[in-house]
Coordinates of C-alpha atoms in Angstrom, one line a residue:
M1320 CA -7.2 15.5 -12.0
P1321 CA -6.1 19.3 -12.0
T1322 CA -4.2 20.9 -9.0
S1323 CA -5.5 24.5 -9.3
L1324 CA -9.1 25.4 -10.3
P1325 CA -10.8 28.6 -12.0
A1326 CA -11.2 31.0 -8.9
F1327 CA -14.2 31.4 -9.6
A1328 CA -15.6 28.0 -8.5
L1329 CA -12.7 28.0 -5.7
A1330 CA -14.5 31.1 -3.9
L1331 CA -17.0 28.7 -4.2
L1332 CA -16.5 25.7 -2.7
L1333 CA -14.8 27.8 0.2
S1334 CA -17.5 29.4 0.9
A1335 CA -19.6 25.8 0.3
S1336 CA -17.4 24.7 3.0
A1337 CA -16.7 26.4 5.6
S1338 CA -21.0 26.8 5.8
A1339 CA -21.0 23.0 6.5
A1340 CA -21.4 22.2 9.9
I1341 CA -22.0 18.4 10.6
P1342 CA -19.6 16.3 8.0
V1343 CA -22.1 13.6 6.1
Y1344 CA -19.1 12.0 4.9
T1345 CA -16.3 10.3 7.1
L1346 CA -13.0 9.6 4.8
T1347 CA -10.6 6.6 4.7
V1348 CA -7.5 7.3 2.4
L1349 CA -6.8 4.0 0.3
P1350 CA -3.1 3.0 -0.3
D1351 CA -0.6 5.5 -1.6
A1352 CA -1.2 5.9 -5.9
M1353 CA -4.5 4.1 -5.9
S1354 CA -6.9 5.2 -8.0
P1355 CA -10.6 3.8 -7.8
A1356 CA -13.1 2.8 -9.9
G1357 CA -15.8 1.0 -8.2
I1358 CA -17.4 -0.2 -5.0
N1359 CA -19.8 -2.6 -4.2
N1360 CA -22.0 -3.2 -1.2
A1361 CA -18.9 -5.2 1.1
G1362 CA -17.2 -1.6 0.7
Q1363 CA -14.2 -3.5 -1.2
I1364 CA -13.0 -0.9 -4.0
V1365 CA -11.5 -2.3 -6.9
G1366 CA -9.1 -0.1 -8.9
T1367 CA -5.4 0.1 -10.5
R1368 CA -1.8 0.3 -8.8
H1369 CA 1.3 0.5 -9.2
D1370 CA -0.1 -0.2 -12.8
H1371 CA -1.7 -3.4 -11.8
A1372 CA -5.8 -4.0 -11.2
Y1373 CA -5.7 -3.7 -7.6
L1374 CA -8.6 -5.1 -5.2
W1375 CA -9.4 -3.1 -2.2
S1376 CA -11.0 -4.4 1.3
P1377 CA -11.5 -3.2 4.8
G1378 CA -8.8 -6.3 5.4
G1379 CA -6.2 -5.1 3.1
G1380 CA -5.8 -5.2 -0.4
T1381 CA -5.0 -7.3 -3.3
D1382 CA -2.2 -6.9 -6.1
L1383 CA -4.2 -8.9 -8.5
G1384 CA -1.6 -9.3 -11.1
T1385 CA -1.7 -9.7 -14.6
L1386 CA -2.1 -12.4 -17.7
G1387 CA 2.3 -12.1 -18.0
G1388 CA 2.6 -8.1 -19.2
A1389 CA 3.5 -5.4 -17.8
S1390 CA 0.0 -4.1 -16.5
S1391 CA -2.9 -4.6 -16.2
T1392 CA -6.5 -1.9 -15.3
G1393 CA -9.6 -2.9 -12.8
T1394 CA -12.6 -1.5 -14.1
A1395 CA -15.5 -2.6 -12.3
L1396 CA -16.6 -5.4 -8.9
N1397 CA -19.4 -7.8 -8.2
R1398 CA -21.2 -7.9 -4.8
F1399 CA -18.4 -11.4 -4.7
G1400 CA -15.8 -9.6 -5.2
E1401 CA -14.8 -10.5 -8.7
V1402 CA -12.7 -8.2 -10.9
T1403 CA -12.9 -7.3 -14.8
G1404 CA -10.7 -5.2 -16.2
G1405 CA -7.9 -5.2 -19.5
A1406 CA -4.4 -7.1 -18.6
L1407 CA -1.2 -7.5 -20.7
T1408 CA -0.4 -10.5 -22.0
A1409 CA 3.3 -12.1 -22.3
N1410 CA 3.5 -11.0 -26.7
G1411 CA 1.7 -7.3 -25.7
E1412 CA -1.7 -7.7 -25.8
E1413 CA -4.6 -5.5 -24.1
H1414 CA -7.3 -8.9 -22.8
A1415 CA -10.4 -8.7 -20.9
F1416 CA -10.3 -10.5 -17.7
I1417 CA -12.1 -11.6 -15.0
Y1418 CA -10.0 -12.3 -11.4
S1419 CA -12.3 -14.8 -9.1
K1420 CA -11.0 -16.9 -6.2
G1421 CA -7.4 -15.5 -6.5
V1422 CA -7.0 -16.7 -10.4
M1423 CA -6.7 -14.1 -13.5
T1424 CA -8.9 -16.0 -16.3
D1425 CA -8.2 -14.6 -19.7
L1426 CA -10.7 -13.9 -21.6
G1427 CA -9.4 -13.4 -25.1
T1428 CA -11.1 -11.4 -27.5
V1429 CA -13.1 -10.6 -30.4
G1430 CA -13.4 -11.2 -34.2
G1431 CA -9.5 -11.6 -34.8
G1432 CA -8.6 -8.3 -33.2
K1433 CA -6.1 -7.8 -30.3
V1434 CA -7.3 -5.9 -27.5
S1435 CA -9.8 -6.1 -25.4
R1436 CA -11.1 -5.0 -22.4
G1437 CA -13.6 -5.8 -19.3
T1438 CA -15.2 -2.8 -18.4
A1439 CA -18.9 -4.3 -16.2
I1440 CA -19.9 -7.1 -14.3
N1441 CA -23.2 -8.6 -12.6
D1442 CA -23.5 -11.1 -10.1
L1443 CA -23.7 -13.6 -12.6
G1444 CA -20.4 -13.5 -13.4
Q1445 CA -21.0 -12.0 -17.3
V1446 CA -18.8 -9.0 -18.1
A1447 CA -19.9 -6.6 -20.4
G1448 CA -16.8 -4.7 -22.5
D1449 CA -15.1 -3.5 -25.2
F1450 CA -12.8 -4.9 -28.2
H1451 CA -11.0 -3.2 -31.7
A1452 CA -10.2 -5.7 -34.2
P1453 CA -8.9 -5.0 -37.8
G1454 CA -9.7 -2.3 -39.6
T1455 CA -13.3 -1.5 -37.1
G1456 CA -13.5 1.2 -34.8
W1457 CA -14.8 -0.3 -30.6
G1458 CA -17.3 -2.5 -30.7
A1459 CA -18.9 -3.2 -27.6
F1460 CA -19.2 -7.5 -26.5
V1461 CA -20.9 -9.3 -23.1
R1462 CA -19.4 -12.3 -22.6
E1463 CA -22.3 -15.2 -22.6
G1464 CA -21.5 -19.1 -22.1
G1465 CA -17.9 -18.6 -22.3
Q1466 CA -17.7 -17.0 -24.9
L1467 CA -17.6 -13.2 -25.8
R1468 CA -20.5 -11.9 -28.1
D1469 CA -20.0 -9.1 -30.6
I1470 CA -23.3 -7.0 -30.0
G1471 CA -24.0 -5.0 -33.3
N1472 CA -23.5 -0.9 -33.0
L1473 CA -26.4 2.0 -34.2
G1474 CA -24.8 2.5 -36.9
G1475 CA -21.1 4.1 -36.2
A1476 CA -18.4 3.7 -37.0
S1477 CA -18.0 2.9 -32.6
I1478 CA -19.5 2.2 -29.1
W1479 CA -18.4 1.3 -26.1
A1480 CA -20.5 -0.6 -23.0
T1481 CA -19.9 1.1 -19.9
G1482 CA -22.7 -1.2 -16.8
I1483 CA -24.4 -4.3 -16.7
N1484 CA -27.1 -5.6 -14.2
N1485 CA -28.7 -8.8 -13.3
A1486 CA -31.0 -9.4 -15.8
G1487 CA -28.6 -9.0 -18.6
R1488 CA -29.1 -5.2 -19.3
V1489 CA -26.3 -3.2 -21.1
V1490 CA -25.3 0.3 -21.4
G1491 CA -22.5 2.1 -23.0
S1492 CA -22.6 5.6 -25.2
A1493 CA -22.7 4.3 -29.1
L1494 CA -21.6 7.1 -32.3
G1495 CA -24.6 7.5 -34.6
Q1496 CA -23.8 7.8 -38.5
G1497 CA -22.1 11.1 -40.4
D1498 CA -18.8 11.2 -41.8
V1499 CA -18.2 14.7 -39.6
H1500 CA -18.4 14.6 -36.0
P1501 CA -21.3 11.5 -35.0
P1502 CA -23.0 12.4 -32.8
Q1503 CA -22.9 10.0 -29.2
T1504 CA -25.7 8.5 -28.0
A1505 CA -26.4 6.5 -24.9
F1506 CA -27.5 3.0 -25.3
I1507 CA -29.3 -0.3 -24.1
Y1508 CA -28.7 -3.5 -24.8
E1509 CA -31.1 -6.2 -23.9
K1510 CA -32.3 -10.2 -25.1
G1511 CA -30.3 -9.6 -28.4
V1512 CA -31.5 -6.4 -29.0
M1513 CA -30.3 -2.9 -29.0
R1514 CA -31.9 0.9 -29.3
A1515 CA -30.9 3.7 -29.0
L1516 CA -31.9 5.8 -25.1
N1517 CA -33.8 8.8 -27.2
Y1518 CA -34.9 11.3 -24.8
S1519 CA -32.1 14.1 -25.7
S1520 CA -33.1 16.8 -27.2
S1521 CA -30.6 17.8 -29.3
G1522 CA -29.7 13.6 -29.4
I1523 CA -26.7 13.8 -27.4
S1524 CA -26.0 11.6 -24.9
S1525 CA -24.1 9.0 -22.6
A1526 CA -25.1 6.1 -20.2
N1527 CA -22.7 5.0 -17.8
A1528 CA -24.2 2.8 -15.4
V1529 CA -27.2 0.5 -14.5
N1530 CA -28.4 -0.8 -11.6
Q1531 CA -30.7 -3.8 -10.5
R1532 CA -33.5 -1.8 -10.8
G1533 CA -32.5 -0.6 -14.5
Q1534 CA -32.2 2.8 -13.2
I1535 CA -29.3 4.2 -16.1
T1536 CA -27.3 7.1 -15.2
G1537 CA -24.7 9.4 -17.7
T1538 CA -24.7 12.4 -19.4
D1539 CA -27.1 14.5 -21.4
W1540 CA -25.6 17.9 -24.2
H1541 CA -29.0 19.1 -24.4
G1542 CA -26.8 23.0 -23.9
P1543 CA -24.3 22.5 -20.7
E1544 CA -23.9 18.7 -20.2
A1545 CA -25.7 17.6 -17.4
A1546 CA -26.1 14.5 -15.5
Y1547 CA -29.9 12.4 -15.9
L1548 CA -31.3 10.0 -14.2
Y1549 CA -33.2 7.2 -16.5
T1550 CA -35.9 5.1 -14.9
H1551 CA -38.4 2.8 -16.8
G1552 CA -38.7 5.5 -19.9
M1553 CA -38.6 8.4 -17.9
T1554 CA -36.0 10.6 -17.8
Q1555 CA -34.4 12.9 -15.1
V1556 CA -32.2 15.5 -15.7
L1557 CA -30.6 16.0 -12.6
G1558 CA -29.2 19.8 -13.7
S1559 CA -25.4 21.1 -12.4
M1560 CA -23.9 23.4 -9.5
Y1561 CA -22.0 26.5 -10.3
G1562 CA -22.1 26.9 -13.8
L1563 CA -20.1 23.9 -14.7
A1564 CA -20.7 20.9 -16.5
A1565 CA -22.0 17.8 -15.5
W1566 CA -22.3 13.2 -15.3
G1567 CA -22.9 10.9 -13.5
T1568 CA -20.6 8.3 -12.9
G1569 CA -22.1 6.0 -10.9
L1570 CA -25.8 4.7 -9.0
N1571 CA -26.6 2.5 -5.7
N1572 CA -30.3 0.2 -6.1
R1573 CA -32.1 3.2 -4.1
G1574 CA -31.6 5.4 -7.4
E1575 CA -28.9 7.7 -5.4
V1576 CA -26.1 9.3 -8.0
V1577 CA -22.5 10.1 -8.0
G1578 CA -20.4 11.8 -10.1
N1579 CA -18.3 14.9 -11.3
L1580 CA -18.7 18.4 -12.0
G1581 CA -16.1 20.2 -14.7
G1582 CA -15.0 21.9 -17.8
A1583 CA -14.7 21.6 -20.5
L1584 CA -13.8 17.8 -22.3
Q1585 CA -14.8 16.2 -18.7
V1586 CA -11.7 17.4 -16.6
P1587 CA -13.2 17.3 -13.5
F1588 CA -13.2 20.2 -10.8
F1589 CA -16.0 18.8 -7.7
A1590 CA -17.1 15.4 -7.6
F1591 CA -20.7 15.7 -6.8
I1592 CA -23.8 13.5 -4.9
Y1593 CA -27.6 13.6 -5.8
A1594 CA -29.5 12.5 -3.2
N1595 CA -33.3 12.8 -2.0
G1596 CA -34.1 15.4 -4.5
R1597 CA -30.7 17.1 -4.2
M1598 CA -27.4 17.5 -5.9
S1599 CA -24.8 18.4 -3.1
D1600 CA -21.1 19.3 -3.5
L1601 CA -19.0 16.3 -1.5
N1602 CA -16.7 18.9 -0.5
T1603 CA -19.8 20.6 1.0
L1604 CA -20.0 17.0 2.8
I1605 CA -16.7 16.3 4.9
D1606 CA -14.3 18.2 7.1
P1607 CA -13.1 21.1 5.5
A1608 CA -10.2 20.0 8.5
L1609 CA -8.9 17.2 7.0
G1610 CA -7.7 19.3 3.9
W1611 CA -8.5 17.0 1.2
T1612 CA -11.0 18.0 -1.8
V1613 CA -12.8 15.5 -3.8
Y1614 CA -12.4 15.9 -7.6
S1615 CA -14.3 13.0 -8.7
A1616 CA -16.7 10.0 -7.5
V1617 CA -16.6 6.5 -9.3
G1618 CA -19.3 4.4 -7.1
I1619 CA -21.9 4.1 -4.3
N1620 CA -23.3 1.6 -3.0
D1621 CA -26.2 0.7 -1.1
L1622 CA -25.3 2.1 1.6
G1623 CA -24.2 4.8 0.7
Q1624 CA -20.1 3.9 0.8
I1625 CA -18.6 6.1 -1.8
A1626 CA -15.6 5.2 -3.6
A1627 CA -14.0 8.6 -5.6
Y1628 CA -10.0 10.4 -6.6
G1629 CA -9.1 13.2 -4.6
C1630 CA -6.3 15.5 -3.5
H1631 CA -4.6 16.9 -0.5
D1632 CA -3.3 20.2 0.7
S1633 CA 0.3 19.4 1.5
E1634 CA -0.3 15.3 1.0
G1635 CA -1.1 14.5 -2.6
C1636 CA -3.1 12.9 -4.3
G1637 CA -5.4 9.2 -4.1
G1638 CA -8.2 7.3 -3.8
L1639 CA -10.1 8.0 -1.1
L1640 CA -13.6 6.0 0.9
L1641 CA -16.5 8.2 1.6
Q1642 CA -18.7 6.4 4.3
P1643 CA -22.0 8.0 6.1
A1644 CA -21.2 9.9 9.1
P1645 CA -22.3 8.4 12.4
V1646 CA -25.7 10.1 12.9
P1647 CA -25.0 12.4 16.8
E1648 CA -26.8 11.1 19.6
P1649 CA -29.2 13.9 20.6
G1650 CA -28.1 16.6 23.2
A1651 CA -24.1 15.5 22.3

């Protein structure tokens, strides 16, 4: 995460923060060294801590362990607190896993490869993820009937899955055809069929999350990078702030989107939320006296709770839970 910001961006942030009269969110600091990756409606947050997949709950945290190797990464969870990600085995391979009821289960690999990782899990226990096999680029899989199945591609060398909902709709990003700088396109995979999410005039886009209503968020490169919300064939460009690029990273079933504002190579400077038709810098919605700057947001649940990452003026950086603040009583 950035430790310094462009002067113009810092000035904008300080000015906007000073104008926030009533904090909209309270902050809970997650255990030290935790990097969050997602949140469910129970307020549980999955991520990685001390090189191990980690599940934080309001009552405490759990180190999920590994598959016999040195490290693991937690990437996603469902409403039941089941987690997926990637973990090293004793022989140094990285395998996708499901963690459920205290047990981490190895999901294996695809096509004789040595690398797979889960990136999304729905409430039915279906997992979507990525794999690498000999002589190929990156592929995407979905786990059905206990097997990892290659879902194909859009004609290019690589594809990455990023989300799956309870209907089994998988979203992600795929490279198209071409030898030099092939375009990257968001895709939807459902009922055995993959199609490009062709809404961008530039033809370059990514999909990062899908909710139970089938809405999708991600990034559109139609000029400056801009976050979008795709709903039943219609795409709404959410725009950006401060002249920075924006990309959506998570959304809930109310269609509220969180994401990051940043610079080249998707380096995050600030986190944002898009709700009620408006994009807001999350730093303007917390108490500036707390000393935290929220750099990235990775997920939002249906209660409006947000899993994020930020840095403190003097205490270093780490994971954060942003919770909607209680509404003051009239006259308070």
